[in-house]
Coordinates of N, CA, C and O in Angstrom, one line a residue:
X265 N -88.3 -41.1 55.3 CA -88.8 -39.7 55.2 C -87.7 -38.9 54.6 O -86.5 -39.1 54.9
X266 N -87.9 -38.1 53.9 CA -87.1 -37.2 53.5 C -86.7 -35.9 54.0 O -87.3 -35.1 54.7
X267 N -85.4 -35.8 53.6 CA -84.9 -34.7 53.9 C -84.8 -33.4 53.5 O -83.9 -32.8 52.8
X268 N -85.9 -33.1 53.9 CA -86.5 -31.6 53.3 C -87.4 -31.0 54.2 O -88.1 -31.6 54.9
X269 N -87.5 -29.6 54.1 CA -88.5 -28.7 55.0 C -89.8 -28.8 54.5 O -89.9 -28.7 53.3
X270 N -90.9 -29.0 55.3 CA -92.2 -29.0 54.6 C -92.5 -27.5 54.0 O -93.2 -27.3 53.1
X271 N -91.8 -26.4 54.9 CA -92.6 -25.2 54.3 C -91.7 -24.2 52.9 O -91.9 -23.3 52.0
X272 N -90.4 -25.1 53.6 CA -89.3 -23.8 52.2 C -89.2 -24.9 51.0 O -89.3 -24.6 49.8
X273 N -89.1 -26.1 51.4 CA -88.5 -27.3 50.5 C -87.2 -27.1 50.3 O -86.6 -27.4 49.3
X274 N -86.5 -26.3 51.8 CA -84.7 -26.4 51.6 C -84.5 -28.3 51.9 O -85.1 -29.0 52.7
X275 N -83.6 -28.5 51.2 CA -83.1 -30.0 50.9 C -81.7 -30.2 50.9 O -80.8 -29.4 50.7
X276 N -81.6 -31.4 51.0 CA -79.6 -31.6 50.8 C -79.1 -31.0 49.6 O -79.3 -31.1 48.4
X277 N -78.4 -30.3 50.4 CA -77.0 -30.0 48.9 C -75.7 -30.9 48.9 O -75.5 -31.5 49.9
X278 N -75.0 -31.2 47.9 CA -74.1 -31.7 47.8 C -72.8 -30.4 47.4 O -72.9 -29.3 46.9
X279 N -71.7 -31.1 47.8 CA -70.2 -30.0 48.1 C -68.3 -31.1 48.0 O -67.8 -32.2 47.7
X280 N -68.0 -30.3 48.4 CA -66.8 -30.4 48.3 C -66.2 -30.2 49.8 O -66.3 -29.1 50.3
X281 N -65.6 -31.3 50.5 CA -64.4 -31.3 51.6 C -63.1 -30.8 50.8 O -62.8 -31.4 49.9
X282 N -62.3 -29.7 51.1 CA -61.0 -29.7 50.7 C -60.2 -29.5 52.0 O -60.3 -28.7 52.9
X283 N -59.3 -30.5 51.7 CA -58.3 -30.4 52.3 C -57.2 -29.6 52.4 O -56.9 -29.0 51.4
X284 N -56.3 -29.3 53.5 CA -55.3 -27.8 53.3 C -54.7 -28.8 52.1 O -55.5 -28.4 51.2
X285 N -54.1 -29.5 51.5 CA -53.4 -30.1 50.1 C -54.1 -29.9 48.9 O -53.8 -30.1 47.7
X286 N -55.2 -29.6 49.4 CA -56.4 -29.0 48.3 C -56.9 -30.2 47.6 O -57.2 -30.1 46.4
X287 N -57.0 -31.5 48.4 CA -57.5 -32.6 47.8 C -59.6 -32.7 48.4 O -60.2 -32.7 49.5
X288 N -60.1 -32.7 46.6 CA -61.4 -32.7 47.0 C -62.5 -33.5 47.4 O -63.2 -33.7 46.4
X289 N -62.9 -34.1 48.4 CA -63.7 -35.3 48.2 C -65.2 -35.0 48.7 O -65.3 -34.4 49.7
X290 N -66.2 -35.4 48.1 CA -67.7 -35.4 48.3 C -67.9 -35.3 49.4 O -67.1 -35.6 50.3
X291 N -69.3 -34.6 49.5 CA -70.1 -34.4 51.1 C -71.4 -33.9 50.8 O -71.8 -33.4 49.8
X292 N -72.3 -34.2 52.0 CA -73.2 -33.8 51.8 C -73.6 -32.4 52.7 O -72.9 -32.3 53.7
X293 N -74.5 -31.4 52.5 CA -74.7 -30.4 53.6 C -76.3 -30.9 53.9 O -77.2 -30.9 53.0
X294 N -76.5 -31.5 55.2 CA -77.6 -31.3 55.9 C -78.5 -30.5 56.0 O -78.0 -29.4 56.3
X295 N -79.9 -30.6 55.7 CA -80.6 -29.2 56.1 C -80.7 -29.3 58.1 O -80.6 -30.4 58.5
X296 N -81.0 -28.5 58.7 CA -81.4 -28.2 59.8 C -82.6 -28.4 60.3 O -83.2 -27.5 60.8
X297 N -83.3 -29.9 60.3 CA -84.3 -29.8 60.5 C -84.8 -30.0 61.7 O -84.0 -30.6 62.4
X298 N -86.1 -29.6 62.4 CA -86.5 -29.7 64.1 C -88.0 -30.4 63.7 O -88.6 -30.1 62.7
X299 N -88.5 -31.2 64.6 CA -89.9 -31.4 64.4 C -90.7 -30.4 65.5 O -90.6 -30.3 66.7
X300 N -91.3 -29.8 64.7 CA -91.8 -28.5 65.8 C -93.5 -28.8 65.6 O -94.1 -29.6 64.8
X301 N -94.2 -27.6 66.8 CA -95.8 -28.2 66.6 C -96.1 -26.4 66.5 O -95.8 -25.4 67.2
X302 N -96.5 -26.5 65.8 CA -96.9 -24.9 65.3 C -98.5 -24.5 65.2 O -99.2 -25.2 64.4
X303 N -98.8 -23.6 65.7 CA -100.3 -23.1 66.0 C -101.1 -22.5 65.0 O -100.8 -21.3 64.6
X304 N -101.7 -22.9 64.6 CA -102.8 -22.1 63.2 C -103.5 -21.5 64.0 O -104.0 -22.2 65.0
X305 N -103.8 -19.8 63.9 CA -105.1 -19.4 64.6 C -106.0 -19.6 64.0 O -106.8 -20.3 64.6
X306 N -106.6 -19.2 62.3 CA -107.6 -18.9 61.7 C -108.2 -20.9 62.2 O -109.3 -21.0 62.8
X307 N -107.6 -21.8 61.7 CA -108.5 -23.0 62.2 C -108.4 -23.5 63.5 O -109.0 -24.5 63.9
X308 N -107.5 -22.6 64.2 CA -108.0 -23.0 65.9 C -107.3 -24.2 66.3 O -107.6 -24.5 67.4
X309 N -106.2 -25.4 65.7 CA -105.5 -26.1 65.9 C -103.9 -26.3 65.7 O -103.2 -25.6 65.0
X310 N -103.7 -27.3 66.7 CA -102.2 -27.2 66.2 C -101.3 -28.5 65.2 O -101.7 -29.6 65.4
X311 N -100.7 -28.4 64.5 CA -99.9 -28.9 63.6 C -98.5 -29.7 63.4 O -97.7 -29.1 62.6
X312 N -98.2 -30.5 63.7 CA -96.6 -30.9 63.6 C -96.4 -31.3 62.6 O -96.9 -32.3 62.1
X313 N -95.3 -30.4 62.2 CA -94.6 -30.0 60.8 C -92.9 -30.4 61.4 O -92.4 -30.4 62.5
X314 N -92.5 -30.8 60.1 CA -91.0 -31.1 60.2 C -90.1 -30.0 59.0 O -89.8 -30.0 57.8
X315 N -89.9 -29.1 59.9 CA -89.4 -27.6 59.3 C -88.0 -27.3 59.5 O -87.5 -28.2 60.1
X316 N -87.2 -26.4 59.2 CA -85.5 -26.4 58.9 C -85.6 -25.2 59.7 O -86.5 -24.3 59.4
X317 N -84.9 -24.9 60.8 CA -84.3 -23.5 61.7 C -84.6 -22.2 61.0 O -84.9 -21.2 61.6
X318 N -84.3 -22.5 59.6 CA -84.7 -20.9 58.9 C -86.1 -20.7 58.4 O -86.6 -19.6 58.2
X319 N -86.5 -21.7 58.1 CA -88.5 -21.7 58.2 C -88.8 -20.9 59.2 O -89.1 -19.7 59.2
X320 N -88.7 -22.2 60.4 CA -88.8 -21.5 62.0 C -89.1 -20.0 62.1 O -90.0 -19.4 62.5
X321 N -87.6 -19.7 61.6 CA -87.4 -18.1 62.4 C -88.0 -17.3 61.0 O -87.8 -16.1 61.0
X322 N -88.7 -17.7 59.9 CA -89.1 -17.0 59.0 C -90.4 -17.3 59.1 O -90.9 -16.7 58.1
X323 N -91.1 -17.9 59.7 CA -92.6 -18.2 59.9 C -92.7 -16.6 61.4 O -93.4 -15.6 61.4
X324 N -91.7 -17.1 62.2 CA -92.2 -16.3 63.6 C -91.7 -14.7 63.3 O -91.7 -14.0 64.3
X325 N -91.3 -14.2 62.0 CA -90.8 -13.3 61.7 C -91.8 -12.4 60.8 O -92.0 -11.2 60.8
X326 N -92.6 -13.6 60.1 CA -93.7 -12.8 59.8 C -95.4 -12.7 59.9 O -96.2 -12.2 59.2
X327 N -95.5 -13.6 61.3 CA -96.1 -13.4 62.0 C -97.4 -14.4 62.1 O -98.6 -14.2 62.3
X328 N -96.8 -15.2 61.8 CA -97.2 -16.9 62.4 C -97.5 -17.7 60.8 O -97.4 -17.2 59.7
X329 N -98.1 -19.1 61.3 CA -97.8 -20.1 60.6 C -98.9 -19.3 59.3 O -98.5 -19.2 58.1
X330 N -100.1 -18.8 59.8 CA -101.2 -18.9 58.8 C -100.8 -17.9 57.4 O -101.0 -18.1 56.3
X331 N -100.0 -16.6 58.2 CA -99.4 -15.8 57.1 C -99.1 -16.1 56.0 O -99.5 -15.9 54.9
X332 N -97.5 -17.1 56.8 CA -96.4 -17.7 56.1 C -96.7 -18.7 55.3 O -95.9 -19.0 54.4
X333 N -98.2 -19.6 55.4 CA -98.7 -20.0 54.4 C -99.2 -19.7 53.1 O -98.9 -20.2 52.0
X334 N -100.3 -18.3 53.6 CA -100.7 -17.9 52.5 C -99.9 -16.9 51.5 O -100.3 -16.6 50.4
X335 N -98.9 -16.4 52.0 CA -97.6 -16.0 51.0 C -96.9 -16.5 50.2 O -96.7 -16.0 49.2
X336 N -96.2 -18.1 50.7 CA -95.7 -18.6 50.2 C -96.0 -19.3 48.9 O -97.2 -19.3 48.6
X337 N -95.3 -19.9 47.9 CA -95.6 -20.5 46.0 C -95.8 -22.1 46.7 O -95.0 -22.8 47.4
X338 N -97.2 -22.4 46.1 CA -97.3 -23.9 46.2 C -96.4 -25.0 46.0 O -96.1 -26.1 46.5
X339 N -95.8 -24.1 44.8 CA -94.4 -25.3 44.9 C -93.1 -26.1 45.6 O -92.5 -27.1 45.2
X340 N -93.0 -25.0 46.9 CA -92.6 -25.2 47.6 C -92.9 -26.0 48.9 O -92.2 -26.5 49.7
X341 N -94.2 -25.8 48.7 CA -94.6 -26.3 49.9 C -94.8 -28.0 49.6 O -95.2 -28.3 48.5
X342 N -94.4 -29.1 50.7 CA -94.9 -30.4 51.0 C -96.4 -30.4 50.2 O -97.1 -29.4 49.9
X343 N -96.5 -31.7 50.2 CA -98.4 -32.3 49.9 C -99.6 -31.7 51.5 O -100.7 -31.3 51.5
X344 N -98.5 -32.1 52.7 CA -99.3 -32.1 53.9 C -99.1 -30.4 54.3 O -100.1 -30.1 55.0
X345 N -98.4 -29.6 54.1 CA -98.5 -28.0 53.9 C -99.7 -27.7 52.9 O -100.7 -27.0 53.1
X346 N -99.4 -28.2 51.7 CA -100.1 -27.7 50.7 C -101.7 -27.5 51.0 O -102.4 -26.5 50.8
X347 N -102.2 -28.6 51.6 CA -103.3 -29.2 52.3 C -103.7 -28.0 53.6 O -104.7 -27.2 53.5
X348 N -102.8 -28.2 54.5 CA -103.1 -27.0 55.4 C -103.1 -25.7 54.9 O -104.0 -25.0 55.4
X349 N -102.3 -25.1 53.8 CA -102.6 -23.8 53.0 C -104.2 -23.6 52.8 O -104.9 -22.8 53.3
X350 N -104.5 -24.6 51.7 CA -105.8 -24.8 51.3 C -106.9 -24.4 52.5 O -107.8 -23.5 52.5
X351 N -106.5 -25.5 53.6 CA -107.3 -25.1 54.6 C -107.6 -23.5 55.1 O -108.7 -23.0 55.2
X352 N -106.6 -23.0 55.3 CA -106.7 -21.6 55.9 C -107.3 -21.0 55.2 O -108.3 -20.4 55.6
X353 N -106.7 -20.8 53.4 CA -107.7 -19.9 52.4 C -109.0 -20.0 52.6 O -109.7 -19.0 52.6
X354 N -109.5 -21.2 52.7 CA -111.2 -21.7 52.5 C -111.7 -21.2 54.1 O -112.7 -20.4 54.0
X355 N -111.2 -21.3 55.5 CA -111.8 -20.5 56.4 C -111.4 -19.4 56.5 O -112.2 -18.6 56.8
X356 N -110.2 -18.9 56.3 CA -110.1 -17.5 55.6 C -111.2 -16.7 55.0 O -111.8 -15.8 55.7
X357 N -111.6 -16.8 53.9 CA -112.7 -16.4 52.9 C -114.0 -16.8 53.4 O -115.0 -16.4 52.8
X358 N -114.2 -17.7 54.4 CA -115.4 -17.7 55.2 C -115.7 -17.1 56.1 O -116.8 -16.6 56.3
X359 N -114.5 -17.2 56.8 CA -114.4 -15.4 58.0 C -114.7 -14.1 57.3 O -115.3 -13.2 57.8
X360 N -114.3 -14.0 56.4 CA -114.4 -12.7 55.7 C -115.5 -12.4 55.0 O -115.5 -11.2 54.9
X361 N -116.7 -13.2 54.4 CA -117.8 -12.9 54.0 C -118.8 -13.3 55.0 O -119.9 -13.3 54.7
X362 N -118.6 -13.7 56.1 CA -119.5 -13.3 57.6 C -119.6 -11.8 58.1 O -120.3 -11.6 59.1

């Protein structure tokens, strides 16, 4: 599995360790990721996503999963997000011409 956020696509960066002699050697930075189960209202189920701490607090910031889908650039998002996006749009626009 990879290491990447399904909803930002934040991913490993690569860096530099320096030493106080100012000797530099490779490293990697970690993303932050949590396996969390997050609530769709518009389809009435819940979801477990493997998302990074600043997803998290940027999904519940703007005011749940369904928003933060439909704002977000497809390119960012995973195959299994992208999927769930889709989903919301299509009952989305079904709620809305009822």
């Amino acid at each position: 599995m990879a290491r990447r956020c399904e909803l930002t696509g934040k991913a490993v960066m690569s860096g530099n360790n320096v030493s106080h002699a100012h000797r530099k050697t490779r490293r990697r930075f970690m993303p932050n990721l949590c396996n969390v189960t997050l609530q769709s209202e518009v389809l009435g189920s819940q979801f477990r996503l493997r998302v990074s701490a600043h997803a998290l607090r940027s999904v519940e910031h703007v005011g749940g999963l369904d928003v933060f889908l439909l704002k977000s650039h497809d390119g960012q998002l995973s195959s299994r997000a992208l999927k769930l996006k889709r989903a919301v749009q299509k009952k989305a626009q079904a709620q809305a011409a009822a």
